[in-house]
XYZ file of C-alpha atoms in Angstrom:
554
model
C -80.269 -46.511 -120.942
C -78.533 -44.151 -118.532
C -80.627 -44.160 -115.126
C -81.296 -39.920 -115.738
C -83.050 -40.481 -119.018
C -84.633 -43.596 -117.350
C -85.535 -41.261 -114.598
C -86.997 -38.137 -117.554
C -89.313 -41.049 -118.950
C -90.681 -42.046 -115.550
C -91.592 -38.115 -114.953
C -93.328 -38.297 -118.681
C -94.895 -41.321 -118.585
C -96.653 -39.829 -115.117
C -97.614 -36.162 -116.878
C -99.242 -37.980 -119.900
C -101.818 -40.163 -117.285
C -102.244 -37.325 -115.199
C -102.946 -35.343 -118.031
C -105.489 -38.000 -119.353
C -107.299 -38.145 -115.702
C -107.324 -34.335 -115.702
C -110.922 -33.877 -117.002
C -112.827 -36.483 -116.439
C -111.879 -37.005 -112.859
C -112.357 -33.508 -112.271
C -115.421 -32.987 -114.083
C -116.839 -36.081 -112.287
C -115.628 -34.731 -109.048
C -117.658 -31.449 -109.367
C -120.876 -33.191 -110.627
C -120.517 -34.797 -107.344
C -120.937 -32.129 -105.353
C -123.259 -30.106 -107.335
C -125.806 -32.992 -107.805
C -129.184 -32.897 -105.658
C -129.708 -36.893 -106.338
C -128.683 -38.810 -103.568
C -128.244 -42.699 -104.459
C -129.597 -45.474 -102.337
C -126.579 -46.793 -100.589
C -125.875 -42.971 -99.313
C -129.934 -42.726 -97.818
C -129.237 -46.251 -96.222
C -126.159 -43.890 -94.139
C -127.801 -40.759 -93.869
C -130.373 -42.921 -91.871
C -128.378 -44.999 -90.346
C -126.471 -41.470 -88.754
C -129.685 -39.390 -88.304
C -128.596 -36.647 -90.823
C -130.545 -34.864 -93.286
C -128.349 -34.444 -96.606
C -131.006 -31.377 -97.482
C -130.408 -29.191 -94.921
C -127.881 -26.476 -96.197
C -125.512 -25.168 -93.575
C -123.597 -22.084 -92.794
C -119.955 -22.306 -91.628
C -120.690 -22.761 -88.022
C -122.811 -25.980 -88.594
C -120.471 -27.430 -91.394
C -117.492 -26.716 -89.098
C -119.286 -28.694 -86.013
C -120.263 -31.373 -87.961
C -116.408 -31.529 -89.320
C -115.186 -31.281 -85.474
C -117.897 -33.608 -84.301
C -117.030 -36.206 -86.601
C -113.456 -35.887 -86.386
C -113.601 -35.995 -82.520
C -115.830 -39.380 -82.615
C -113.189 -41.125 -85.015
C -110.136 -39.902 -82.500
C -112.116 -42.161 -79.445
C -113.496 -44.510 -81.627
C -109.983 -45.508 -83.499
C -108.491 -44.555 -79.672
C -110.745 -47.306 -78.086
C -110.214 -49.928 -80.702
C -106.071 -50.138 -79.808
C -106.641 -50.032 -76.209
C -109.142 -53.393 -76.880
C -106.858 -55.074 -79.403
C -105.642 -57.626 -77.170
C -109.231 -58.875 -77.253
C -110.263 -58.945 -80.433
C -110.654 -61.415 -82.774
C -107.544 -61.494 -85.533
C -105.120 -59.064 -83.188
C -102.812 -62.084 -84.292
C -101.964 -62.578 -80.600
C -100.928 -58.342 -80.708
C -101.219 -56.808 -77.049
C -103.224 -53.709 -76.814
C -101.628 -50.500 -77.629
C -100.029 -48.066 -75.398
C -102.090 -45.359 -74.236
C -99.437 -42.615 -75.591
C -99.322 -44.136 -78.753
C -102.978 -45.033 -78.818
C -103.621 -41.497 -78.878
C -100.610 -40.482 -81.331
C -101.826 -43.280 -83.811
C -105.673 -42.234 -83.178
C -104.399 -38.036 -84.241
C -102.659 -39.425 -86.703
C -105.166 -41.168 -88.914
C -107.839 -38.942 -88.257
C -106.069 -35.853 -88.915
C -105.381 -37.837 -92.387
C -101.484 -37.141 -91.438
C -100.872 -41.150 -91.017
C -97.463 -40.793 -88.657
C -96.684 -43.700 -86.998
C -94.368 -44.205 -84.375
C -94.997 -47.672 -84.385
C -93.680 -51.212 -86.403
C -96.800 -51.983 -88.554
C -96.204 -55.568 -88.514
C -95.293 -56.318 -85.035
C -98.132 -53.562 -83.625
C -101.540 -53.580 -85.248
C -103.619 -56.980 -85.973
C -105.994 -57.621 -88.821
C -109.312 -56.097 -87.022
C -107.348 -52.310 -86.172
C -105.599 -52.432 -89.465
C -108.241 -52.640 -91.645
C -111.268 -51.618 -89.226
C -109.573 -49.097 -87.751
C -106.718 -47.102 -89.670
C -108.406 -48.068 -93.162
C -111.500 -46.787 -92.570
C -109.790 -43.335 -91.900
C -108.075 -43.103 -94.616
C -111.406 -42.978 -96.473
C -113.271 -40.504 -94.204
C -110.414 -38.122 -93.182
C -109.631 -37.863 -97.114
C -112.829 -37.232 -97.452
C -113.530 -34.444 -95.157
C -110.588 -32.684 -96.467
C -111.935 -32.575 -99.997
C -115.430 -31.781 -98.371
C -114.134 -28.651 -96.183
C -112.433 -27.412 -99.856
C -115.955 -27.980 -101.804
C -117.078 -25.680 -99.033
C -114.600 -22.817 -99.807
C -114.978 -23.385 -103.608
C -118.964 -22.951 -102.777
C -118.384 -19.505 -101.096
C -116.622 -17.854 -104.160
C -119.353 -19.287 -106.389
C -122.321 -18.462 -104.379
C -123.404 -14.638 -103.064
C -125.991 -13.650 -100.476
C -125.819 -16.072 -98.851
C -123.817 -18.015 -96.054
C -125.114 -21.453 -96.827
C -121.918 -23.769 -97.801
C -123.973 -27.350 -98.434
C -124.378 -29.867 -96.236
C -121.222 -31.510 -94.424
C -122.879 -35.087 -94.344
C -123.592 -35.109 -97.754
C -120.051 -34.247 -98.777
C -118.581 -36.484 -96.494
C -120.707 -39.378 -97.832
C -120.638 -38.461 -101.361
C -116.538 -37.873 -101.611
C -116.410 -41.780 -99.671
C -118.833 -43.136 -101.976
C -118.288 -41.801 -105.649
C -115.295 -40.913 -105.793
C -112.412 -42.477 -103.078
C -114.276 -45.985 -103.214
C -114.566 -47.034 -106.908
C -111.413 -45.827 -107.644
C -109.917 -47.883 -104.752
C -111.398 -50.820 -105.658
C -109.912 -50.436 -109.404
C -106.558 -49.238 -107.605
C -105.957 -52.510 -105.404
C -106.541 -54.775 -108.662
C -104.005 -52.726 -110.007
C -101.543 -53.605 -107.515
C -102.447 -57.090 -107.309
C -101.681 -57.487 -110.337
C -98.146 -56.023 -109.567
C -97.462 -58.278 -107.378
C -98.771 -56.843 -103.968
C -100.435 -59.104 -101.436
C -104.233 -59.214 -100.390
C -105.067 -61.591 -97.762
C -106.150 -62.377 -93.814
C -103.372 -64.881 -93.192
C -101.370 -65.279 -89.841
C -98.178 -64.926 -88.722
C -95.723 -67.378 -90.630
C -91.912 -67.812 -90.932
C -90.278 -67.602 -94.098
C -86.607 -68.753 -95.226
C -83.879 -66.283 -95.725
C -81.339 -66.393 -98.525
C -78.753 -66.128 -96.020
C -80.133 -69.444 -93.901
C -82.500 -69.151 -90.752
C -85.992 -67.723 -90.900
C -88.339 -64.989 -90.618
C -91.415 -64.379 -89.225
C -93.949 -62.541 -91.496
C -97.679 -61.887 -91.245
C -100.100 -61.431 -94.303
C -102.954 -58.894 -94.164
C -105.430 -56.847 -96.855
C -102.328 -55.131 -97.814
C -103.109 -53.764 -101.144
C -106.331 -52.023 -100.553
C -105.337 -50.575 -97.899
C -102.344 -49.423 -99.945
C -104.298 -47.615 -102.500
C -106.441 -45.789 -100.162
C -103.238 -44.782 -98.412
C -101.963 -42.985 -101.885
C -105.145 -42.109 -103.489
C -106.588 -40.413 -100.175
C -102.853 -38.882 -99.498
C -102.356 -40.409 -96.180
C -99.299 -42.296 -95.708
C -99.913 -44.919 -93.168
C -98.049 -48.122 -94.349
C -99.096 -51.623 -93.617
C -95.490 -52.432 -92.861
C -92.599 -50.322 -90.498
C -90.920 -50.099 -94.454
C -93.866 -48.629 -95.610
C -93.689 -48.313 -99.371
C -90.131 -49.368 -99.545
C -91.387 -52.799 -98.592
C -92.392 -55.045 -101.452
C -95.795 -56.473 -100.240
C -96.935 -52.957 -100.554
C -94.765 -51.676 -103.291
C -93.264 -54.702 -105.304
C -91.463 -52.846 -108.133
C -90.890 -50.145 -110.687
C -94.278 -50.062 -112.024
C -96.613 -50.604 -108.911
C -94.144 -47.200 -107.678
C -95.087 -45.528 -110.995
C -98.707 -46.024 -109.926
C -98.945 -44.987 -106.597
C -97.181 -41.645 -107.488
C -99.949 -41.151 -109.847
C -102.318 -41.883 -107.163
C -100.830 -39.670 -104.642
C -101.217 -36.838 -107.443
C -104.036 -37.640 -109.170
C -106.941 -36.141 -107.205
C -105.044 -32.926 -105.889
C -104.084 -32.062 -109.832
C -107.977 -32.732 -111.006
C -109.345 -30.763 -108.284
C -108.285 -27.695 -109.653
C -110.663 -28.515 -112.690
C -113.337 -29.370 -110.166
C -112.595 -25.863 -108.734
C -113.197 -23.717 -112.516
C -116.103 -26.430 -113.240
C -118.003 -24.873 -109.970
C -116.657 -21.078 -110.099
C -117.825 -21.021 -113.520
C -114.401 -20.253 -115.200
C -111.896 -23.359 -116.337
C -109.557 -20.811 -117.014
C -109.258 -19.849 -113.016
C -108.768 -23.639 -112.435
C -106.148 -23.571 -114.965
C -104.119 -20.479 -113.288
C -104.109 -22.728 -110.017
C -103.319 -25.821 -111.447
C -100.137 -23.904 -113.455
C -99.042 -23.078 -109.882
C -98.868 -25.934 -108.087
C -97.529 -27.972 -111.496
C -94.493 -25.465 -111.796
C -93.767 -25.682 -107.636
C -94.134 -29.873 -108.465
C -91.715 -29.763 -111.658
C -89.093 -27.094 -110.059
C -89.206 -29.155 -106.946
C -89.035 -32.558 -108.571
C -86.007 -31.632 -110.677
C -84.168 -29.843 -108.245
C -84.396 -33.224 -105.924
C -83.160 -35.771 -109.384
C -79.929 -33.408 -109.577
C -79.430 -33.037 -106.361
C -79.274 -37.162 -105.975
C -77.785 -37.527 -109.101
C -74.970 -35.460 -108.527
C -71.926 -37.406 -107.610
C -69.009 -36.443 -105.531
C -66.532 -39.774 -105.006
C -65.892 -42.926 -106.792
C -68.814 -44.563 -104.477
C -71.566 -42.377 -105.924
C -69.744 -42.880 -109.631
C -70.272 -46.445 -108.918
C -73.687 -46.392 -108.162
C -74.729 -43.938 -110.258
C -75.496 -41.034 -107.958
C -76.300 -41.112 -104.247
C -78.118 -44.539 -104.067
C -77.512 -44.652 -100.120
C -81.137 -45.322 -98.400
C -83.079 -45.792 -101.736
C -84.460 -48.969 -103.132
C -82.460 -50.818 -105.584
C -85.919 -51.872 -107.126
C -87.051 -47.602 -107.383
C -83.263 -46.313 -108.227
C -82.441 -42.626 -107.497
C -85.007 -41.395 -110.062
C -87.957 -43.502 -108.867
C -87.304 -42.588 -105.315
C -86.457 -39.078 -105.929
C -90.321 -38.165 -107.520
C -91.505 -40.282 -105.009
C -90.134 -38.039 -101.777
C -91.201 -35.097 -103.935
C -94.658 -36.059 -104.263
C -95.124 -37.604 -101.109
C -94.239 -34.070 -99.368
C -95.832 -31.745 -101.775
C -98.947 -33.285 -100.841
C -100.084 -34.216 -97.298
C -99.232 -38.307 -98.051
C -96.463 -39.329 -95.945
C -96.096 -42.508 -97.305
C -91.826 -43.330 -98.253
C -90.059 -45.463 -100.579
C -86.983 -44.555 -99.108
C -85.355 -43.209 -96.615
C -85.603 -39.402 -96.176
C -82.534 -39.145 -93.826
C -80.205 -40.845 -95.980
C -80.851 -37.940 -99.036
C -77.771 -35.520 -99.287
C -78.175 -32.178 -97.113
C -79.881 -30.574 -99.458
C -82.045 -33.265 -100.678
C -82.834 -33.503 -97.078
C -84.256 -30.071 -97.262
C -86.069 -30.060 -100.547
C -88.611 -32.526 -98.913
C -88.541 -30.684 -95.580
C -89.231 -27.286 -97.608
C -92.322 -29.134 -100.122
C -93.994 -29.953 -96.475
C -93.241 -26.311 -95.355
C -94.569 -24.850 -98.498
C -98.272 -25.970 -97.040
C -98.350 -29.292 -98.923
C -99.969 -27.064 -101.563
C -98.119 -28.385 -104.935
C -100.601 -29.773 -105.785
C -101.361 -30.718 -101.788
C -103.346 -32.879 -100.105
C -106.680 -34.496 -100.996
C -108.605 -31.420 -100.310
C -106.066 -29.554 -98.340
C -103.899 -29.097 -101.004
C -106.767 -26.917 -102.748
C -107.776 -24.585 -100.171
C -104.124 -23.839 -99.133
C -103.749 -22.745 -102.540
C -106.898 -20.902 -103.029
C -105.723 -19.115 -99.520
C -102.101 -18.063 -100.696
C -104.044 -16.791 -104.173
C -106.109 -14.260 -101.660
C -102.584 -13.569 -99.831
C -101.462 -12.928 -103.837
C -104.641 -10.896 -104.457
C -103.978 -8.973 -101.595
C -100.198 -7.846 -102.050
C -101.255 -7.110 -105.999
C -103.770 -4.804 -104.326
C -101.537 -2.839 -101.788
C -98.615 -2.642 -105.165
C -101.248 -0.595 -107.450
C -103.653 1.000 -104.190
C -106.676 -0.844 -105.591
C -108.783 -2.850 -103.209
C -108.344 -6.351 -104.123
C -110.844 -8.773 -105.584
C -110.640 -12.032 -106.450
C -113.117 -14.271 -108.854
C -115.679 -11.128 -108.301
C -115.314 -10.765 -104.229
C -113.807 -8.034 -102.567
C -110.822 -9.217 -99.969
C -110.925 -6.805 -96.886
C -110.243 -6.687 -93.588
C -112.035 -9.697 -92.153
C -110.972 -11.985 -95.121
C -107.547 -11.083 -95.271
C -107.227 -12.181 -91.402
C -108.842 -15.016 -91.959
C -106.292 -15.802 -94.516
C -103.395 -14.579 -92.532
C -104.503 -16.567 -89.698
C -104.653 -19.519 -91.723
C -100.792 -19.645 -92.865
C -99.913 -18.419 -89.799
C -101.117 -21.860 -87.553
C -98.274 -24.796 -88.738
C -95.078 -22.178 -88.256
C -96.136 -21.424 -85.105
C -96.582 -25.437 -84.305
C -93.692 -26.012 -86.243
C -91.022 -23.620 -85.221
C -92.720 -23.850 -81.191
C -92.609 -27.454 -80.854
C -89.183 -27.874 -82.446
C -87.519 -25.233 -80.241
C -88.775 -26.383 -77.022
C -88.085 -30.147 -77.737
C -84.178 -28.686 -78.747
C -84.435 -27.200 -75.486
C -85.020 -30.144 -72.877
C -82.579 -32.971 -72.110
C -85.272 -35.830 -72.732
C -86.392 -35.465 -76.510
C -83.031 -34.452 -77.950
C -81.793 -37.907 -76.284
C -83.908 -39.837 -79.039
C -81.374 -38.261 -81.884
C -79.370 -40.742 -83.494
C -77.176 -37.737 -84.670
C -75.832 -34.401 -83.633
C -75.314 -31.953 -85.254
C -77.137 -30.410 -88.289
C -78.349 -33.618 -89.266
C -79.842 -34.046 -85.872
C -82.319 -30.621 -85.735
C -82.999 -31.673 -88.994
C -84.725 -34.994 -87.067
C -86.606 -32.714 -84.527
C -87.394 -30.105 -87.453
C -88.584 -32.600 -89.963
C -90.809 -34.811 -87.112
C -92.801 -31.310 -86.321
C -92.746 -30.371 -89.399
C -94.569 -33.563 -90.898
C -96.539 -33.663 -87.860
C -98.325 -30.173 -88.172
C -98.467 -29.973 -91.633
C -100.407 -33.300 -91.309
C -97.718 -35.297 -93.570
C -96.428 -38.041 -91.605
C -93.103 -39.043 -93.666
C -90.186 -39.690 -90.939
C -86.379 -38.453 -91.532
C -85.682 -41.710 -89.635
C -82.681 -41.569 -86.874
C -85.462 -40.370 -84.642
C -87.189 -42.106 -81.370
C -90.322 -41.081 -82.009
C -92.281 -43.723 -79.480
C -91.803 -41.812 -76.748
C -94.625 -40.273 -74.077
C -92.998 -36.924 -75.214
C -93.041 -37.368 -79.009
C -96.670 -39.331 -79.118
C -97.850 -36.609 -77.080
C -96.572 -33.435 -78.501
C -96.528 -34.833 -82.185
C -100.205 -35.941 -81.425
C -100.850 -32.794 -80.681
C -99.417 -30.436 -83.149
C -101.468 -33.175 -85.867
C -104.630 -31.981 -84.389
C -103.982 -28.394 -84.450
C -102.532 -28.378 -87.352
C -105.338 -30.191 -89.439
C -108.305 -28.464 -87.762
C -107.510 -24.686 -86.419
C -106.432 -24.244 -90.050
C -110.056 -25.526 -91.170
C -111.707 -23.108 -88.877
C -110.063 -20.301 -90.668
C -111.452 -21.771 -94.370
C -115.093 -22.499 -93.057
C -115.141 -18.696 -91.721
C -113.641 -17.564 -94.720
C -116.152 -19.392 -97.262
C -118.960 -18.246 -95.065
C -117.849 -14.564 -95.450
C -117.493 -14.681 -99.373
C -120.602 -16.658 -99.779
C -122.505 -13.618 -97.909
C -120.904 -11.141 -100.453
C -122.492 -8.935 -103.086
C -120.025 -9.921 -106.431
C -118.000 -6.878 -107.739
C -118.728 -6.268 -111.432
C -114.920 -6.582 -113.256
C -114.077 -3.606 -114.390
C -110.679 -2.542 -116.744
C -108.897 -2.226 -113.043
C -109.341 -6.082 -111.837
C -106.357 -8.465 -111.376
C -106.515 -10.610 -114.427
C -106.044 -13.615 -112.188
C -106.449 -16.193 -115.110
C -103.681 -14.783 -116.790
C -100.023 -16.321 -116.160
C -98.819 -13.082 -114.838
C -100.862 -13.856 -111.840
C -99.281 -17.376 -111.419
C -95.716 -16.188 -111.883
C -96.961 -14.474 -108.818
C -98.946 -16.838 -106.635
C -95.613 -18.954 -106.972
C -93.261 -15.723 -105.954
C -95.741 -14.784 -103.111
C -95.795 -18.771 -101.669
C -91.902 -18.999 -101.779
C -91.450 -15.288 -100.398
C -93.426 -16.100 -97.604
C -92.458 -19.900 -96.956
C -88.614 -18.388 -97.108
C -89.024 -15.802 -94.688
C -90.879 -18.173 -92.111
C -88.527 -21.193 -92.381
C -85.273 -20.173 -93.802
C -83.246 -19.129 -90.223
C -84.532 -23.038 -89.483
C -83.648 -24.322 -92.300
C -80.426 -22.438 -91.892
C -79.370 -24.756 -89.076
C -80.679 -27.866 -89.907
C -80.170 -28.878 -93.863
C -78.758 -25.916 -95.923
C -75.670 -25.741 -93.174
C -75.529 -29.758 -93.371
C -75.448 -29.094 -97.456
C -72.824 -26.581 -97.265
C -70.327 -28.493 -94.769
C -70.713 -31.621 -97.239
């Protein structure tokens, strides 16, 4: 079988259990959230945190109780690093750095999962899977909680109340990100990935000598990683390595998991609007940005130029013999359509333009089909952005699912896509400027602003993938990087809590013969046009110099 129709059955096989999660998780997922039962494990935590799951809130409460949350996980994961040396199972670990401390602490909580760290040779049992596991549950969770929130203010009217931020954080952990996790890491047990508490060990080579190696709870912390698209890998290798990833199918699997909820959000999204067919407009969006994007990245690595890439059937240079081109290539594409992070393979070592396919699916917004959460209420704000340029084309004042976008909504919405450029572009061009950060480049060159681009570029759009080739454990890269993560997870979440609060306090518009059809696929052709218009003309002069002129010289 040639390794392109090997690769076209991989992409199938995933569409056909994607297609089969669709409804039920999605339809689970919204009966969630809508439900005013609360079962007896969740009481046990609303006591145990003093909150009252009853009490509805309007934007400014849910927003301090996301910020308030958020900023007691950043010293709580902060603290536990600084302590490892003295905790029990640190596997004889010294505590970690305060620069990184802080990088690692941003990182998880802003569900971005950077590291700028060796997994292996860093963290010990007790901040692995006390510390950065834990997050991946909760920061997934508030993501899909601050989305229920927006998807609440287009269904409700006259009112500002958006639900209760406790109760969606608790609910998403419990129902939904837990039993799936706990099916998940069977899963990849059975594949062949470890789960254990062991030490450090040495193990033989084949080429003589040994290795030191160290066990740890490996696969459920793996699933969690996918399923609650965070990225942070047990091991420096991430999901290249095969304790975490052990081969072709256990990589078919956690793409599905990286996907999985984003896609079946949308469904939740029509279940609680009241109109399945508005859910489908926004899932045919982000599937056509996934499918163009995943296709353009298989010919782009399957293209060869030389005898070497005739050889090895296409450019096989930084990709997993285990994963081949095809397996890696859906891999990077779903990994940086959606706010994951995690990598099968190496990112720098994709051709130019490869190179700039991922950097441009993380530029997009992570919103094909996006992050847990994230990925849902980037879309629903580039659909106002869509409403909104519809209505200046025919002079009618725009409206979307029966509320009217003015002047305050649109600039909440402009403000929103306007936060990770600004980190993006800011931090890249300053760090090009001074002496010290462009000394961590392994290359010049193109290739080498394509390092600095793509580091700020995961970093504020809360991704956390590496181009590699890049010194990132530095005081100037922990700190800046650290920084950009929080910004660019919770300024943009400001924005979306003030913008569900205004459209839940709205009168609905009747529809008359005048109002954008925007179930119809007119109006995804052009949510898709408006999201690469705008993405283009923010990105493209930096994308200019970094992969499309690195591209073009090869």
């Amino acid at each position: 079988m040639s390794p392109v129709l090997a690769g076209a059955l991989q992409l199938l096989a995933l569409i056909v259990a994607l297609g089969l999660s669709y409804r039920p998780l999605g339809d689970h997922m919204a009966k969630v959230y809508s439900s005013e039962r609360h079962l007896r494990p969740e009481k046990w935590i609303y006591r145990a945190i003093g909150a009252n799951p009853n009490v509805e809130m309007r934007w400014p409460a849910y927003l301090r109780g996301v910020l308030a949350f958020s900023a007691v996980s950043v010293l709580f994961l902060y603290l536990l690093q600084r302590v490892q040396g003295s905790l029990p199972g640190s596997l004889g670990f010294v505590s970690i750095d305060p620069d990184q401390a802080f990088n690692t602490a941003a990182s998880f909580v802003a569900n971005t999962n950077w590291q700028s760290y060796y997994g292996e040779q860093a963290m010990g049992h007790v901040v692995q899977t006390g510390g950065l596991a834990v997050q991946n549950f909760v920061s997934a969770a508030v993501g899909i909680a601050v989305a229920v929130a927006l998807v609440r203010g287009f269904a409700r009217s006259r009112t500002g109340e958006l639900g209760n931020f406790w109760a969606d954080l608790v609910r998403g952990v419990v129902r939904i990100l837990l039993p799936i996790s706990v099916i998940g890491a069977l899963v990849l047990v059975a594949c062949g990935a470890i789960q254990n508490f062991a030490g450090i060990h040495e193990v033989g080579q084949f080429t003589g000598g040994t290795q030191q190696w160290n066990g740890g709870a490996v696969a459920s912390q793996e699933v969690i990683k996918e399923l609650g698209t965070n990225g942070g890998g047990y091991f420096n290798a991430n999901s290249a390595h095969p304790f975490e990833n052990p081969n072709g199918l256990s990589n078919l699997f956690e793409i599905y998991l990286i996907l999985v909820i984003p896609f079946a959000l949308t469904r939740t999204f029509g279940r609680m609007v009241g109109s399945l067919k508005q859910g489908y407009a926004i899932l045919g969006t982000m599937a056509a940005i996934w499918l163009g994007f995943t296709a353009l990245m298989m010919g782009t690595e399957f293209a060869h130029h030389g005898p070497a890439f005739d050889i090895a059937g296409g450019a096989m240079e930084g990709k997993e013999t285990r994963f081949g081109i095809a397996g890696s290539s859906i891999f990077a594409v779903a990994t940086t359509l959606t706010s994951t992070g995690a990598v099968n393979s190496f990112h720098s070592s994709y051709t130019g333009f490869g190179g700039g396919i991922t950097m441009l699916g993380m530029q997009l917004g992570e919103i094909a089909p996006g992050g847990v959460g994230s990925g849902l209420y980037g879309m629903l704000i580039m659909a106002i952005i869509a409403v909104f340029v519809a209505g200046l084309m025919v002079g009618r004042t725009p409206e979307y699912l029966g509320k009217k976008i003015g002047t305050r909504q649109i600039t909440y919405a402009a403000c929103y896509i306007l936060v990770t450029p600004a980190l993006v572009l800011g931090f890249t061009a300053v760090a090009m400027a001074l002496d010290t950060p462009s000394q961590s480049m392994t290359n010049s060159g193109a290739h080498g602003f394509s390092e600095i681009l793509y580091a700020y570029t995961s970093g504020a759009n809360n991704n956390g993938s590496a181009f590699a080739g890049l010194n990132a454990d530095t005081q100037w890269f922990n700190s800046t990087i650290g920084i950009a993560m929080l910004l660019g997870r919770f300024l943009p979440m400001v924005f979306v809590l003030a913008l569900a609060g205004s459209l839940a306090e709205q009168t609905p518009v009747p529809e008359t013969a005048g109002t954008l059809r925007t179930e119809k696929p007119l109006f995804t052709g052009l949510l898709v046009g408006t999201i690469l218009i705008i993405t283009g003309l923010t990105y493209f002069p930096a994308l200019a110099l970094g992969p499309l002129a690195e591209g073009l010289a090869a």
